[in-house]
PDB file of C-alpha atoms in Angstrom:
ATOM      1  CA  MET S   1       0.000   0.000   0.000  1.00 87.00           C
ATOM      2  CA  THR S   2       2.770   2.430   0.874  1.00 89.00           C
ATOM      3  CA  ASP S   3       4.518   1.713  -2.439  1.00 91.00           C
ATOM      4  CA  ARG S   4       1.411   2.862  -4.307  1.00 92.00           C
ATOM      5  CA  LEU S   5       1.066   6.022  -2.192  1.00 93.00           C
ATOM      6  CA  VAL S   6       4.736   6.938  -2.675  1.00 95.00           C
ATOM      7  CA  TYR S   7       4.207   6.630  -6.427  1.00 94.00           C
ATOM      8  CA  VAL S   8       0.903   8.549  -6.500  1.00 93.00           C
ATOM      9  CA  LEU S   9       2.227  11.372  -4.311  1.00 94.00           C
ATOM     10  CA  GLY S  10       5.444  11.622  -6.327  1.00 96.00           C
ATOM     11  CA  ILE S  11       7.733  10.963  -3.364  1.00 96.00           C
ATOM     12  CA  SER S  12      11.266  10.097  -4.406  1.00 95.00           C
ATOM     13  CA  PRO S  13      13.194   8.323  -1.634  1.00 95.00           C
ATOM     14  CA  GLU S  14      16.939   7.885  -1.829  1.00 94.00           C
ATOM     15  CA  VAL S  15      18.795   5.564   0.527  1.00 93.00           C
ATOM     16  CA  SER S  16      21.768   7.313   2.090  1.00 92.00           C
ATOM     17  CA  ASP S  17      24.516   6.994   4.695  1.00 89.00           C
ATOM     18  CA  ASP S  18      23.853  10.539   5.896  1.00 89.00           C
ATOM     19  CA  ALA S  19      20.069  10.827   6.040  1.00 92.00           C
ATOM     20  CA  PRO S  20      18.534  13.413   8.390  1.00 93.00           C
ATOM     21  CA  GLY S  21      18.406  12.201  11.992  1.00 86.00           C
ATOM     22  CA  THR S  22      16.373  14.881  13.739  1.00 91.00           C
ATOM     23  CA  TRP S  23      13.220  16.861  13.045  1.00 95.00           C
ATOM     24  CA  ALA S  24      15.315  19.979  12.371  1.00 96.00           C
ATOM     25  CA  GLU S  25      17.545  18.065   9.951  1.00 95.00           C
ATOM     26  CA  LEU S  26      14.515  16.662   8.098  1.00 96.00           C
ATOM     27  CA  GLN S  27      13.053  20.164   7.781  1.00 97.00           C
ATOM     28  CA  ALA S  28      16.390  21.534   6.523  1.00 97.00           C
ATOM     29  CA  HIS S  29      16.692  18.691   4.015  1.00 96.00           C
ATOM     30  CA  ALA S  30      13.182  19.422   2.725  1.00 96.00           C
ATOM     31  CA  GLU S  31      14.015  23.144   2.461  1.00 97.00           C
ATOM     32  CA  THR S  32      17.032  22.327   0.321  1.00 96.00           C
ATOM     33  CA  TYR S  33      15.729  19.455  -1.807  1.00 96.00           C
ATOM     34  CA  GLY S  34      11.938  19.768  -1.515  1.00 95.00           C
ATOM     35  CA  PRO S  35       9.514  17.689   0.568  1.00 94.00           C
ATOM     36  CA  LEU S  36       9.246  14.954  -2.080  1.00 96.00           C
ATOM     37  CA  ASN S  37      12.986  14.212  -2.374  1.00 95.00           C
ATOM     38  CA  LEU S  38      13.631  12.361   0.843  1.00 96.00           C
ATOM     39  CA  SER S  39      16.855  10.837   2.087  1.00 95.00           C
ATOM     40  CA  ILE S  40      16.270   7.605   4.022  1.00 94.00           C
ATOM     41  CA  SER S  41      18.959   5.940   6.110  1.00 88.00           C
ATOM     42  CA  LYS S  42      20.297   2.668   4.757  1.00 84.00           C
ATOM     43  CA  ASP S  43      20.087   1.313   8.304  1.00 79.00           C
ATOM     44  CA  GLY S  44      17.015   0.038  10.112  1.00 76.00           C
ATOM     45  CA  ASN S  45      15.319  -1.509   7.059  1.00 78.00           C
ATOM     46  CA  GLU S  46      15.595  -5.124   8.154  1.00 77.00           C
ATOM     47  CA  ASN S  47      13.363  -7.083  10.540  1.00 79.00           C
ATOM     48  CA  THR S  48      10.310  -4.949   9.794  1.00 85.00           C
ATOM     49  CA  ILE S  49       6.659  -5.683   9.099  1.00 87.00           C
ATOM     50  CA  TYR S  50       7.384  -5.557   5.359  1.00 85.00           C
ATOM     51  CA  GLY S  51       9.139  -8.917   5.152  1.00 81.00           C
ATOM     52  CA  GLU S  52      12.569 -10.248   4.363  1.00 79.00           C
ATOM     53  CA  GLY S  53      15.042  -9.682   1.562  1.00 82.00           C
ATOM     54  CA  SER S  54      15.304  -6.906  -0.976  1.00 85.00           C
ATOM     55  CA  GLU S  55      11.532  -6.640  -1.480  1.00 84.00           C
ATOM     56  CA  GLY S  56      10.937  -6.099   2.243  1.00 87.00           C
ATOM     57  CA  TYR S  57      13.856  -3.662   2.365  1.00 88.00           C
ATOM     58  CA  ASP S  58      12.429  -1.610  -0.538  1.00 91.00           C
ATOM     59  CA  LYS S  59       8.919  -1.615   0.934  1.00 91.00           C
ATOM     60  CA  ASN S  60      10.270  -0.383   4.267  1.00 90.00           C
ATOM     61  CA  VAL S  61      12.249   2.401   2.562  1.00 93.00           C
ATOM     62  CA  ASN S  62       9.042   3.526   0.814  1.00 94.00           C
ATOM     63  CA  ALA S  63       7.072   3.334   4.062  1.00 94.00           C
ATOM     64  CA  ARG S  64       9.686   5.480   5.802  1.00 94.00           C
ATOM     65  CA  ALA S  65       9.623   7.974   2.928  1.00 96.00           C
ATOM     66  CA  LEU S  66       5.829   8.246   3.147  1.00 96.00           C
ATOM     67  CA  HIS S  67       6.134   8.573   6.919  1.00 96.00           C
ATOM     68  CA  ASP S  68       8.683  11.404   6.635  1.00 96.00           C
ATOM     69  CA  TYR S  69       6.636  13.123   3.944  1.00 97.00           C
ATOM     70  CA  LEU S  70       3.634  13.119   6.298  1.00 97.00           C
ATOM     71  CA  HIS S  71       5.786  14.537   9.112  1.00 97.00           C
ATOM     72  CA  LEU S  72       6.658  17.425   6.813  1.00 97.00           C
ATOM     73  CA  HIS S  73       3.165  17.849   5.335  1.00 97.00           C
ATOM     74  CA  TYR S  74       1.510  18.075   8.764  1.00 97.00           C
ATOM     75  CA  ASN S  75       4.437  19.816  10.475  1.00 97.00           C
ATOM     76  CA  ALA S  76       4.416  16.943  12.966  1.00 97.00           C
ATOM     77  CA  ASP S  77       7.651  16.676  14.916  1.00 96.00           C
ATOM     78  CA  PHE S  78       9.144  13.386  16.174  1.00 94.00           C
ATOM     79  CA  SER S  79       7.364  13.503  19.549  1.00 95.00           C
ATOM     80  CA  VAL S  80       4.766  10.863  20.433  1.00 96.00           C
ATOM     81  CA  ALA S  81       2.066  13.425  19.555  1.00 97.00           C
ATOM     82  CA  GLY S  82       3.723  14.044  16.187  1.00 97.00           C
ATOM     83  CA  GLU S  83       3.960  10.303  15.539  1.00 97.00           C
ATOM     84  CA  ARG S  84       0.301   9.919  16.498  1.00 98.00           C
ATOM     85  CA  ARG S  85      -0.628  12.595  13.925  1.00 98.00           C
ATOM     86  CA  VAL S  86       1.403  10.813  11.252  1.00 97.00           C
ATOM     87  CA  ALA S  87      -0.178   7.449  12.116  1.00 97.00           C
ATOM     88  CA  GLU S  88      -3.671   8.938  11.797  1.00 97.00           C
ATOM     89  CA  ALA S  89      -2.753  10.633   8.511  1.00 97.00           C
ATOM     90  CA  THR S  90      -1.447   7.294   7.225  1.00 96.00           C
ATOM     91  CA  CYS S  91      -4.721   5.611   8.155  1.00 95.00           C
ATOM     92  CA  GLU S  92      -6.666   8.427   6.450  1.00 95.00           C
ATOM     93  CA  LEU S  93      -4.664   7.965   3.242  1.00 94.00           C
ATOM     94  CA  PHE S  94      -5.081   4.188   3.366  1.00 94.00           C
ATOM     95  CA  ARG S  95      -8.856   4.584   3.800  1.00 94.00           C
ATOM     96  CA  LEU S  96      -9.031   6.957   0.826  1.00 93.00           C
ATOM     97  CA  MET S  97      -6.859   4.904  -1.502  1.00 93.00           C
ATOM     98  CA  PHE S  98      -7.575   1.346  -0.389  1.00 93.00           C
ATOM     99  CA  LYS S  99     -11.170   1.437   0.821  1.00 89.00           C
ATOM    100  CA  SER S 100     -11.871  -2.176  -0.141  1.00 86.00           C
ATOM    101  CA  ILE S 101      -9.085  -3.637   1.990  1.00 87.00           C
ATOM    102  CA  MET S 102      -8.915  -1.175   4.879  1.00 88.00           C
ATOM    103  CA  ASN S 103     -10.285  -2.372   8.176  1.00 92.00           C
ATOM    104  CA  PRO S 104      -9.786  -1.700  11.902  1.00 94.00           C
ATOM    105  CA  GLU S 105      -7.112  -4.393  12.126  1.00 94.00           C
ATOM    106  CA  VAL S 106      -4.915  -2.721   9.509  1.00 93.00           C
ATOM    107  CA  GLU S 107      -5.329   0.614  11.298  1.00 95.00           C
ATOM    108  CA  ALA S 108      -4.369  -1.035  14.590  1.00 96.00           C
ATOM    109  CA  VAL S 109      -1.167  -2.372  13.007  1.00 95.00           C
ATOM    110  CA  VAL S 110      -0.306   1.115  11.687  1.00 95.00           C
ATOM    111  CA  ARG S 111      -0.806   2.550  15.178  1.00 96.00           C
ATOM    112  CA  ALA S 112       1.275  -0.208  16.796  1.00 96.00           C
ATOM    113  CA  GLU S 113       4.052   0.284  14.247  1.00 95.00           C
ATOM    114  CA  VAL S 114       4.163   4.080  14.554  1.00 96.00           C
ATOM    115  CA  VAL S 115       2.709   5.139  17.899  1.00 97.00           C
ATOM    116  CA  GLY S 116       3.551   2.001  19.882  1.00 97.00           C
ATOM    117  CA  GLN S 117       7.184   2.115  18.855  1.00 95.00           C
ATOM    118  CA  ALA S 118       7.344   5.885  19.469  1.00 95.00           C
ATOM    119  CA  MET S 119       5.930   5.392  22.966  1.00 97.00           C
ATOM    120  CA  PHE S 120       8.455   2.634  23.629  1.00 96.00           C
ATOM    121  CA  HIS S 121      11.283   4.894  22.474  1.00 92.00           C
ATOM    122  CA  ALA S 122       9.986   7.807  24.570  1.00 94.00           C
ATOM    123  CA  ARG S 123       9.870   5.604  27.652  1.00 95.00           C
ATOM    124  CA  TRP S 124      13.150   3.715  27.312  1.00 93.00           C
ATOM    125  CA  GLY S 125      15.252   5.649  24.785  1.00 89.00           C
ATOM    126  CA  LEU S 126      15.639   2.384  22.870  1.00 89.00           C
ATOM    127  CA  PHE S 127      14.913   1.246  19.327  1.00 86.00           C
ATOM    128  CA  VAL S 128      12.687  -1.818  18.948  1.00 90.00           C
ATOM    129  CA  ILE S 129      14.784  -4.761  17.744  1.00 86.00           C
ATOM    130  CA  ASP S 130      12.095  -7.106  16.369  1.00 89.00           C
ATOM    131  CA  GLN S 131       9.421  -4.797  14.986  1.00 91.00           C
ATOM    132  CA  PRO S 132       6.936  -7.460  13.768  1.00 93.00           C
ATOM    133  CA  ALA S 133       6.997  -9.306  17.109  1.00 94.00           C
ATOM    134  CA  PHE S 134       6.744  -6.017  19.022  1.00 95.00           C
ATOM    135  CA  ASP S 135       3.749  -4.879  16.975  1.00 95.00           C
ATOM    136  CA  TYR S 136       1.978  -8.230  17.446  1.00 96.00           C
ATOM    137  CA  ALA S 137       2.600  -8.180  21.216  1.00 97.00           C
ATOM    138  CA  TYR S 138       1.578  -4.503  21.424  1.00 97.00           C
ATOM    139  CA  LEU S 139      -1.752  -5.303  19.770  1.00 97.00           C
ATOM    140  CA  LYS S 140      -2.428  -7.890  22.494  1.00 97.00           C
ATOM    141  CA  ASP S 141      -1.058  -6.055  25.545  1.00 97.00           C
ATOM    142  CA  PRO S 142       0.148  -2.466  24.990  1.00 97.00           C
ATOM    143  CA  ALA S 143       0.882  -1.707  28.650  1.00 97.00           C
ATOM    144  CA  GLY S 144       2.788  -4.949  29.131  1.00 96.00           C
ATOM    145  CA  VAL S 145       4.926  -4.429  26.041  1.00 96.00           C
ATOM    146  CA  LEU S 146       5.668  -0.801  26.854  1.00 96.00           C
ATOM    147  CA  SER S 147       6.830  -1.769  30.348  1.00 96.00           C
ATOM    148  CA  ASP S 148       9.240  -4.437  29.033  1.00 95.00           C
ATOM    149  CA  ARG S 149      12.608  -2.845  28.253  1.00 94.00           C
ATOM    150  CA  SER S 150      13.926  -6.062  26.670  1.00 93.00           C
ATOM    151  CA  TRP S 151      12.175  -5.259  23.361  1.00 92.00           C
ATOM    152  CA  GLY S 152      14.824  -2.621  22.669  1.00 88.00           C
ATOM    153  CA  THR S 153      18.488  -2.092  22.029  1.00 81.00           C
ATOM    154  CA  PRO S 154      20.727   0.913  22.782  1.00 71.00           C
ATOM    155  CA  LEU S 155      20.724   3.491  20.048  1.00 55.00           C
ATOM    156  CA  VAL S 156      22.988   5.217  17.636  1.00 49.00           C
ATOM    157  CA  PRO S 157      21.015   8.140  16.176  1.00 47.00           C
ATOM    158  CA  CYS S 158      21.130   8.484  12.419  1.00 41.00           C
ATOM    159  CA  CYS S 159      17.838   8.265  10.561  1.00 45.00           C
ATOM    160  CA  THR S 160      14.505  10.011  10.258  1.00 45.00           C
ATOM    161  CA  CYS S 161      12.580   7.162  11.839  1.00 48.00           C
ATOM    162  CA  GLY S 162      14.462   8.036  15.031  1.00 48.00           C
ATOM    163  CA  TYR S 163      17.342   5.649  15.466  1.00 43.00           C
ATOM    164  CA  THR S 164      19.279   2.766  13.984  1.00 44.00           C
ATOM    165  CA  PRO S 165      19.346  -0.663  15.628  1.00 44.00           C
ATOM    166  CA  VAL S 166      23.070  -0.735  16.319  1.00 40.00           C
ATOM    167  CA  ARG S 167      24.336  -1.689  19.742  1.00 35.00           C
ATOM    168  CA  LYS S 168      26.707   0.790  21.335  1.00 33.00           C
ATOM    169  CA  SER S 169      30.019  -0.785  22.303  1.00 31.00           C
TER     170      SER S 169
END
């Protein structure tokens, strides 16, 4: 679904070693290159809800580009409130474009993926290691998952989604 939206909206993601890592950096990048030419970190594209291999990697890059575009479009920073706004905007777009397959379960997964992980990061300062398992557990027991620090790993900041899953040495 995100692949189609990236195409329809004209978003052009480019994978990079030096993608913006903060809200201010994303805004500055958009000022320089436009809000449709987004630089996405090469890191953090594995072990996501989009599957394995190069297809999953590409789908995740497109999802992150759509996500960053919505941050810019709605002037939604990287706070939990900003992530909540982006999650709702994503659901709105999905409902408009994919009416026949949208349902409350898909919206719940979007919220777990975006808001749940943002809440986890806000609480622990950690990046979720296994995003599909986290999302599934969050859908069943949000409070339990958010109170369990073991879902995360220490962070090295570097990408617009927040952080890269690289352990600090």
